JSON list of C-alpha atoms in Angstrom, two decimals:
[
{"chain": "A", "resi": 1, "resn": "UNK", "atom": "CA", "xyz": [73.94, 112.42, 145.67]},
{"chain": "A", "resi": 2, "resn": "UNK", "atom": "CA", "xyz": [74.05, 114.86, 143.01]},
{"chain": "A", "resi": 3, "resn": "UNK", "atom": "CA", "xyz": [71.06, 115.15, 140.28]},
{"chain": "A", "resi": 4, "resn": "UNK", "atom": "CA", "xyz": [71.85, 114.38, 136.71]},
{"chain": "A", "resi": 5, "resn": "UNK", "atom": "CA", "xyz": [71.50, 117.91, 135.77]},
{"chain": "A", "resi": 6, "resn": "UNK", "atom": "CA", "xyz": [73.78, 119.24, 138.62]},
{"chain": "A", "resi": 7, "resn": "UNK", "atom": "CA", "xyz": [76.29, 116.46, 137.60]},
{"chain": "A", "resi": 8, "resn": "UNK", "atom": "CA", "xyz": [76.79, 117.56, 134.03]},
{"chain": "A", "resi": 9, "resn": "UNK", "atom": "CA", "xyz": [76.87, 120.89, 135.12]},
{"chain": "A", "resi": 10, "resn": "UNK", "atom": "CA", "xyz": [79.70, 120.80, 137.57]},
{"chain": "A", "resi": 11, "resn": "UNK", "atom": "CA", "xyz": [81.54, 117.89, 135.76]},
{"chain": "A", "resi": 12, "resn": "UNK", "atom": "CA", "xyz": [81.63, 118.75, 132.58]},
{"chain": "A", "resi": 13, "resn": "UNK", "atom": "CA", "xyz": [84.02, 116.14, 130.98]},
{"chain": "A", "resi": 14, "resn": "UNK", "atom": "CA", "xyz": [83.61, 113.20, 133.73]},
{"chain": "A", "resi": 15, "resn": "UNK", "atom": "CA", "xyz": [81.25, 111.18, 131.53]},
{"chain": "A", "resi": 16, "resn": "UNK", "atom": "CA", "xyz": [84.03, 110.84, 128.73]},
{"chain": "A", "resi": 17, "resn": "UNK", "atom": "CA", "xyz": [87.28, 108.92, 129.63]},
{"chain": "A", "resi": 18, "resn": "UNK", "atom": "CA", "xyz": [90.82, 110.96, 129.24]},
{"chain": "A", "resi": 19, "resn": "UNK", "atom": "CA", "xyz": [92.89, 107.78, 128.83]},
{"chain": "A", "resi": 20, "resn": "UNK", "atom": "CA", "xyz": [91.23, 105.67, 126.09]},
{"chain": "A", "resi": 21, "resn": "UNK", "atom": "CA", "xyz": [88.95, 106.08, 122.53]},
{"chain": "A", "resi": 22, "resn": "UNK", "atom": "CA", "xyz": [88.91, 102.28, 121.88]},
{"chain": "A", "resi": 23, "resn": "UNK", "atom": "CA", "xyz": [91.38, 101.83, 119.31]},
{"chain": "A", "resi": 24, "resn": "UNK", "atom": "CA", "xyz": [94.54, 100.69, 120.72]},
{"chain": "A", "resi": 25, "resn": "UNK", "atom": "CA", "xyz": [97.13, 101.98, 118.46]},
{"chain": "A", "resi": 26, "resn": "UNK", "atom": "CA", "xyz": [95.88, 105.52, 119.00]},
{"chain": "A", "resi": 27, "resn": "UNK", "atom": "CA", "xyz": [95.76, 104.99, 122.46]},
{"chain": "A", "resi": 28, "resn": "UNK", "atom": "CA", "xyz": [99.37, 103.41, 122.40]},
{"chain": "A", "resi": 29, "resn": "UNK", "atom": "CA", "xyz": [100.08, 106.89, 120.78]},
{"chain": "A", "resi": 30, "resn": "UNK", "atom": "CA", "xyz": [99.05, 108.99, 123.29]},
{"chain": "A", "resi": 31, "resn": "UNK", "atom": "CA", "xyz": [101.07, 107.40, 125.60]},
{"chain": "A", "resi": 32, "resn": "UNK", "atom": "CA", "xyz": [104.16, 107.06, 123.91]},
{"chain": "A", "resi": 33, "resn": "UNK", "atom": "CA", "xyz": [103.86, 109.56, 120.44]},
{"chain": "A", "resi": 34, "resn": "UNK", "atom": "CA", "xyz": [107.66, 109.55, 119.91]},
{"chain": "A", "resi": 35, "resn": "UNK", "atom": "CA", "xyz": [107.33, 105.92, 119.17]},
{"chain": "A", "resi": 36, "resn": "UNK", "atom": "CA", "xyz": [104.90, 106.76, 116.20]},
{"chain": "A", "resi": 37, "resn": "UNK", "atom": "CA", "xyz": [106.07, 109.84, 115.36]},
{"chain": "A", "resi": 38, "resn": "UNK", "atom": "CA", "xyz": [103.37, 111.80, 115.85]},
{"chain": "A", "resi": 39, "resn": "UNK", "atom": "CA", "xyz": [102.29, 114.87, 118.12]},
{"chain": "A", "resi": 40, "resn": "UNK", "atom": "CA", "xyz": [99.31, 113.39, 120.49]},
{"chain": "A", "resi": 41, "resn": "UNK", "atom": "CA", "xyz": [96.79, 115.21, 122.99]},
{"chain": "A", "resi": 42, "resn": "UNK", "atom": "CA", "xyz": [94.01, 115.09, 124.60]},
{"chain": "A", "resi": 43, "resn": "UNK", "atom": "CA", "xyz": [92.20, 118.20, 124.30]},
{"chain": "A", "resi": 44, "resn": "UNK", "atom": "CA", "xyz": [89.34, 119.56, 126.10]},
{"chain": "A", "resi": 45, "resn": "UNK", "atom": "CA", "xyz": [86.84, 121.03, 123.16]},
{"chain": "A", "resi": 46, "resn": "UNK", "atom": "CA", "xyz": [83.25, 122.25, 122.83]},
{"chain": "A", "resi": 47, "resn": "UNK", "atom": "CA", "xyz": [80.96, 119.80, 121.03]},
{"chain": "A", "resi": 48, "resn": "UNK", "atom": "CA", "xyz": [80.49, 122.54, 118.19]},
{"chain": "A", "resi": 49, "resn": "UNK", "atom": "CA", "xyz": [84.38, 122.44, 117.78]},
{"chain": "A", "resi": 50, "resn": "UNK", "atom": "CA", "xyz": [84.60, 118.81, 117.51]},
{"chain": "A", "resi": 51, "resn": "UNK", "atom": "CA", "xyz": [81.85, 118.43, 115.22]},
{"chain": "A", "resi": 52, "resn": "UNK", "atom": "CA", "xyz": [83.10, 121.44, 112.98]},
{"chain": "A", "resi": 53, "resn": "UNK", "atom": "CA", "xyz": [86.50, 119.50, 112.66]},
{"chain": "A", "resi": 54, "resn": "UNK", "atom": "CA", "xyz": [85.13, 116.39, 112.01]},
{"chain": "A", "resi": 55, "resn": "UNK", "atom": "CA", "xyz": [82.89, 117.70, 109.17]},
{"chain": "A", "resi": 56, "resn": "UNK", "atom": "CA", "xyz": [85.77, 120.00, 107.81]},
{"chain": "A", "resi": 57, "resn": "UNK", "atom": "CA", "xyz": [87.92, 116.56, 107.60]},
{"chain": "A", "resi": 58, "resn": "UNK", "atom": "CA", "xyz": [85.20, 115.01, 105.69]},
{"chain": "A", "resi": 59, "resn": "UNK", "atom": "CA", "xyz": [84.82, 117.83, 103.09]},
{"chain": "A", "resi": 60, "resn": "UNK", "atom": "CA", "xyz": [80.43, 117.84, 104.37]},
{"chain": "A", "resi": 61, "resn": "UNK", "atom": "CA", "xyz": [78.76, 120.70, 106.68]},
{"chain": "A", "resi": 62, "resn": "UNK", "atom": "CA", "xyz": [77.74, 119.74, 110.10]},
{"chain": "A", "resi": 63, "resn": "UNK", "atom": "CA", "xyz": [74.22, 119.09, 109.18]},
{"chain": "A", "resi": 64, "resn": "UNK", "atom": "CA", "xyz": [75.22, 116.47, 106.16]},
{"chain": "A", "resi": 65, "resn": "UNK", "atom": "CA", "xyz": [77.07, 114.72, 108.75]},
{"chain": "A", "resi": 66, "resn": "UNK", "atom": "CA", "xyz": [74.65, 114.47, 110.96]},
{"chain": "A", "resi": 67, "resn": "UNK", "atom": "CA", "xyz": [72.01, 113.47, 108.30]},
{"chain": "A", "resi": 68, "resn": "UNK", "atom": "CA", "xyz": [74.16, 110.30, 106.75]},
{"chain": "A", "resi": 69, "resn": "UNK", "atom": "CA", "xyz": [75.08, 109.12, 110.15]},
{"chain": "A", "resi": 70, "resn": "UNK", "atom": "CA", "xyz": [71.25, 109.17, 111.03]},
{"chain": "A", "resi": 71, "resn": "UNK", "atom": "CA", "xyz": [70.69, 107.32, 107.82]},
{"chain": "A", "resi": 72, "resn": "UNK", "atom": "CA", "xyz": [72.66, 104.65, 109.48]},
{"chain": "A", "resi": 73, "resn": "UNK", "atom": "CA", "xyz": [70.38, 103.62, 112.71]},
{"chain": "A", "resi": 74, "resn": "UNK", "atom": "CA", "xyz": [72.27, 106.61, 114.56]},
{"chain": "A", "resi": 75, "resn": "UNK", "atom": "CA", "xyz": [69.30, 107.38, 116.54]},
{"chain": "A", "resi": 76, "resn": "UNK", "atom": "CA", "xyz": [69.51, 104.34, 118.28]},
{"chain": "A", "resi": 77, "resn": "UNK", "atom": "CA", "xyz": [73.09, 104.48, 118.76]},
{"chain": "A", "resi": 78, "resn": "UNK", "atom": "CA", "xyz": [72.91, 108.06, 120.52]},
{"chain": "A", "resi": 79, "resn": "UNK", "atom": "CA", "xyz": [70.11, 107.45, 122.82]},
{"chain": "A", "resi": 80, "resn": "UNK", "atom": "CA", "xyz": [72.37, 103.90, 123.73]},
{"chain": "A", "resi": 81, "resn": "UNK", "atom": "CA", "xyz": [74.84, 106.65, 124.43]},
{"chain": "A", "resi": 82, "resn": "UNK", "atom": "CA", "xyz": [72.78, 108.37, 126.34]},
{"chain": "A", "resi": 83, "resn": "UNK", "atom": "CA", "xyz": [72.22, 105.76, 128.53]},
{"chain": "A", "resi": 84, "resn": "UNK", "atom": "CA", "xyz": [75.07, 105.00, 129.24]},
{"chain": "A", "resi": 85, "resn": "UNK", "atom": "CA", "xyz": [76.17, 108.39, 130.38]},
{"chain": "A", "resi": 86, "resn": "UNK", "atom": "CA", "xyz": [73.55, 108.42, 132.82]},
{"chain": "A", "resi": 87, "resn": "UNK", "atom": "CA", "xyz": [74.23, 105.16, 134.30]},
{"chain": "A", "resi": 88, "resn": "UNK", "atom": "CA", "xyz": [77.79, 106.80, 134.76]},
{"chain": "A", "resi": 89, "resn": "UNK", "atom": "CA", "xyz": [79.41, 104.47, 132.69]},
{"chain": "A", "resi": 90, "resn": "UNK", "atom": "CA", "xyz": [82.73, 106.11, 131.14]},
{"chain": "A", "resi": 91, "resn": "UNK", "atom": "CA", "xyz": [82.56, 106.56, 127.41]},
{"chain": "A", "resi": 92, "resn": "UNK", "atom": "CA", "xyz": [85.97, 106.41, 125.52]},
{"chain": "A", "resi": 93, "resn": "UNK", "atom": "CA", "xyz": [86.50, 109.77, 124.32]},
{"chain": "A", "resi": 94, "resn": "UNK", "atom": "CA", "xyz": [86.52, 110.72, 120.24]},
{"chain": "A", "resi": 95, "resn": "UNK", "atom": "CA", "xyz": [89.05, 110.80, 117.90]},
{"chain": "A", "resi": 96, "resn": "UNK", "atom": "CA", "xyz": [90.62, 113.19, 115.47]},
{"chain": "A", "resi": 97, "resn": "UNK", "atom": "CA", "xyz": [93.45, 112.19, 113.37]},
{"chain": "A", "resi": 98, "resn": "UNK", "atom": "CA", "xyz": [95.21, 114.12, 110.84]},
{"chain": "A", "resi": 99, "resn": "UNK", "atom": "CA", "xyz": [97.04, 111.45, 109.03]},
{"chain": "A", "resi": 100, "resn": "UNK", "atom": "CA", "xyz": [98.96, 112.39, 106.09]},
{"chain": "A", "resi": 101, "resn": "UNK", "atom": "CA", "xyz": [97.09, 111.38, 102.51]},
{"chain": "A", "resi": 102, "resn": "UNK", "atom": "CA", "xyz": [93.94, 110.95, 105.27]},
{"chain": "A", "resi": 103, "resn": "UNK", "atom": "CA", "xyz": [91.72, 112.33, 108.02]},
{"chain": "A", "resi": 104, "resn": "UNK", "atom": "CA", "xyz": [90.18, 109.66, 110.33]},
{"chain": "A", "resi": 105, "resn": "UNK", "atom": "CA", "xyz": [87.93, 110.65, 113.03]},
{"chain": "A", "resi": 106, "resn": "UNK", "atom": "CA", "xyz": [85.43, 108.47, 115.47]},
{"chain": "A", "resi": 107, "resn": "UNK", "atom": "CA", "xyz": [83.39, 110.03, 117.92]},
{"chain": "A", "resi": 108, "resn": "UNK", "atom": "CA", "xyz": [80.25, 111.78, 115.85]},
{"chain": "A", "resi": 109, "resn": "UNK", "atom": "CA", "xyz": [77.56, 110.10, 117.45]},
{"chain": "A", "resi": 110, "resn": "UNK", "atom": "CA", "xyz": [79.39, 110.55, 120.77]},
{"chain": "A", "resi": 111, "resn": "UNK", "atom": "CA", "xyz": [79.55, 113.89, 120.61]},
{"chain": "A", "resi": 112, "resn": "UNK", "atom": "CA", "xyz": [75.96, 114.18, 119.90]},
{"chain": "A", "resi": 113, "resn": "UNK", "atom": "CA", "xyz": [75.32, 112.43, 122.66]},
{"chain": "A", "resi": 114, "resn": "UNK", "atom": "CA", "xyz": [77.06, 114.61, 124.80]},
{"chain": "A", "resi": 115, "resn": "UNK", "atom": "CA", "xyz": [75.26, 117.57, 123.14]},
{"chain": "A", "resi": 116, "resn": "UNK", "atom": "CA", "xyz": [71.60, 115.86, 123.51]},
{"chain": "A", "resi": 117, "resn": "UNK", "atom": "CA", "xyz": [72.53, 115.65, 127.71]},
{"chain": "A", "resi": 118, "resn": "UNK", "atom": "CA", "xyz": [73.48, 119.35, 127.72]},
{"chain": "A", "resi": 119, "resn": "UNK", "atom": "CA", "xyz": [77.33, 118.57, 128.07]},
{"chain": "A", "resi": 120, "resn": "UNK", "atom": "CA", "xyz": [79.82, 121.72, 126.51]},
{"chain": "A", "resi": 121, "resn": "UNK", "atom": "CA", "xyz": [83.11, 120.27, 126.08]},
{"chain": "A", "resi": 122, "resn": "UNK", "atom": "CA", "xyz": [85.18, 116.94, 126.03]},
{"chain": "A", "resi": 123, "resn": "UNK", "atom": "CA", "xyz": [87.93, 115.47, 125.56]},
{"chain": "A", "resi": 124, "resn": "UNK", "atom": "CA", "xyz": [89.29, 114.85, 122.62]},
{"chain": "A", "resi": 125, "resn": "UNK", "atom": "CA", "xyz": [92.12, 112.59, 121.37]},
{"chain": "A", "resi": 126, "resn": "UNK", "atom": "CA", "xyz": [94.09, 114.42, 118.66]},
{"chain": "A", "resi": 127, "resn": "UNK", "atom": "CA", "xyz": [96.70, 112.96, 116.29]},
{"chain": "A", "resi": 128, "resn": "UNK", "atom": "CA", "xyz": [98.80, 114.77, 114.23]},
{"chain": "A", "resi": 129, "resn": "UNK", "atom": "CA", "xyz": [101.05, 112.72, 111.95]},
{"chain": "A", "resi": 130, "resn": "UNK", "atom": "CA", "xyz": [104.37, 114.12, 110.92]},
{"chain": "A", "resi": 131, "resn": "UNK", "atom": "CA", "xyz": [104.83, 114.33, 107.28]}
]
């Protein structure tokens, strides 16, 4: 059996799942975009990336982001996160949507996880809305 360590090293994105974030209807659009219109990935990005992009959509640096969502109890929800990863249970992978008049994104804490556990990239679900 490979140590935790080794495992995040040679599996980078294995944690995160490729198929689902936890909201159906963007999962229903990654499957079948034509039926919503929109242009739908998953993409394989560095935490810094991700949490760049979701800061940029939010008009706040990295740091601010970080700060309000640890306002919130996030501290407890990471190291949850955390946990989980190491049991090897599969964590639904972040979100990035550019919707038109809007920019939702889920994933934040997450991706912090990720980062905390020494992981470089996941996946990423990312929505682009035609206008």
């Amino acid at each position: 059996m490979l140590s935790f360590r080794r495992y995040i090293e040679e599996s980078v994105t294995d944690p995160f799942s490729r198929e689902k974030t936890g909201r159906k209807k963007i999962d229903d659009m990654l499957k079948n975009p034509k039926k919503y219109g929109v242009e739908a990935e998953v993409k394989i990005m560095t935490i810094k990336a991700l949490q760049n992009a979701m800061a940029k959509g939010q008009k706040i640096s990295v740091q601010k982001a970080y700060d309000k969502r640890m306002k919130m109890g996030g501290r407890k929800k990471v190291d949850n996160l955390k946990d989980l990863i190491k049991s090897g249970t599969k964590i639904d992978m972040p979100i990035l949507d550019y919707a038109p008049g809007g920019f939702v994104q889920d994933g934040f804490h997450r991706a912090l996880a990720a980062q905390e556990l020494g992981i470089k990239k996941i996946p990423v679900a990312v929505i682009k809305r035609k206008r």
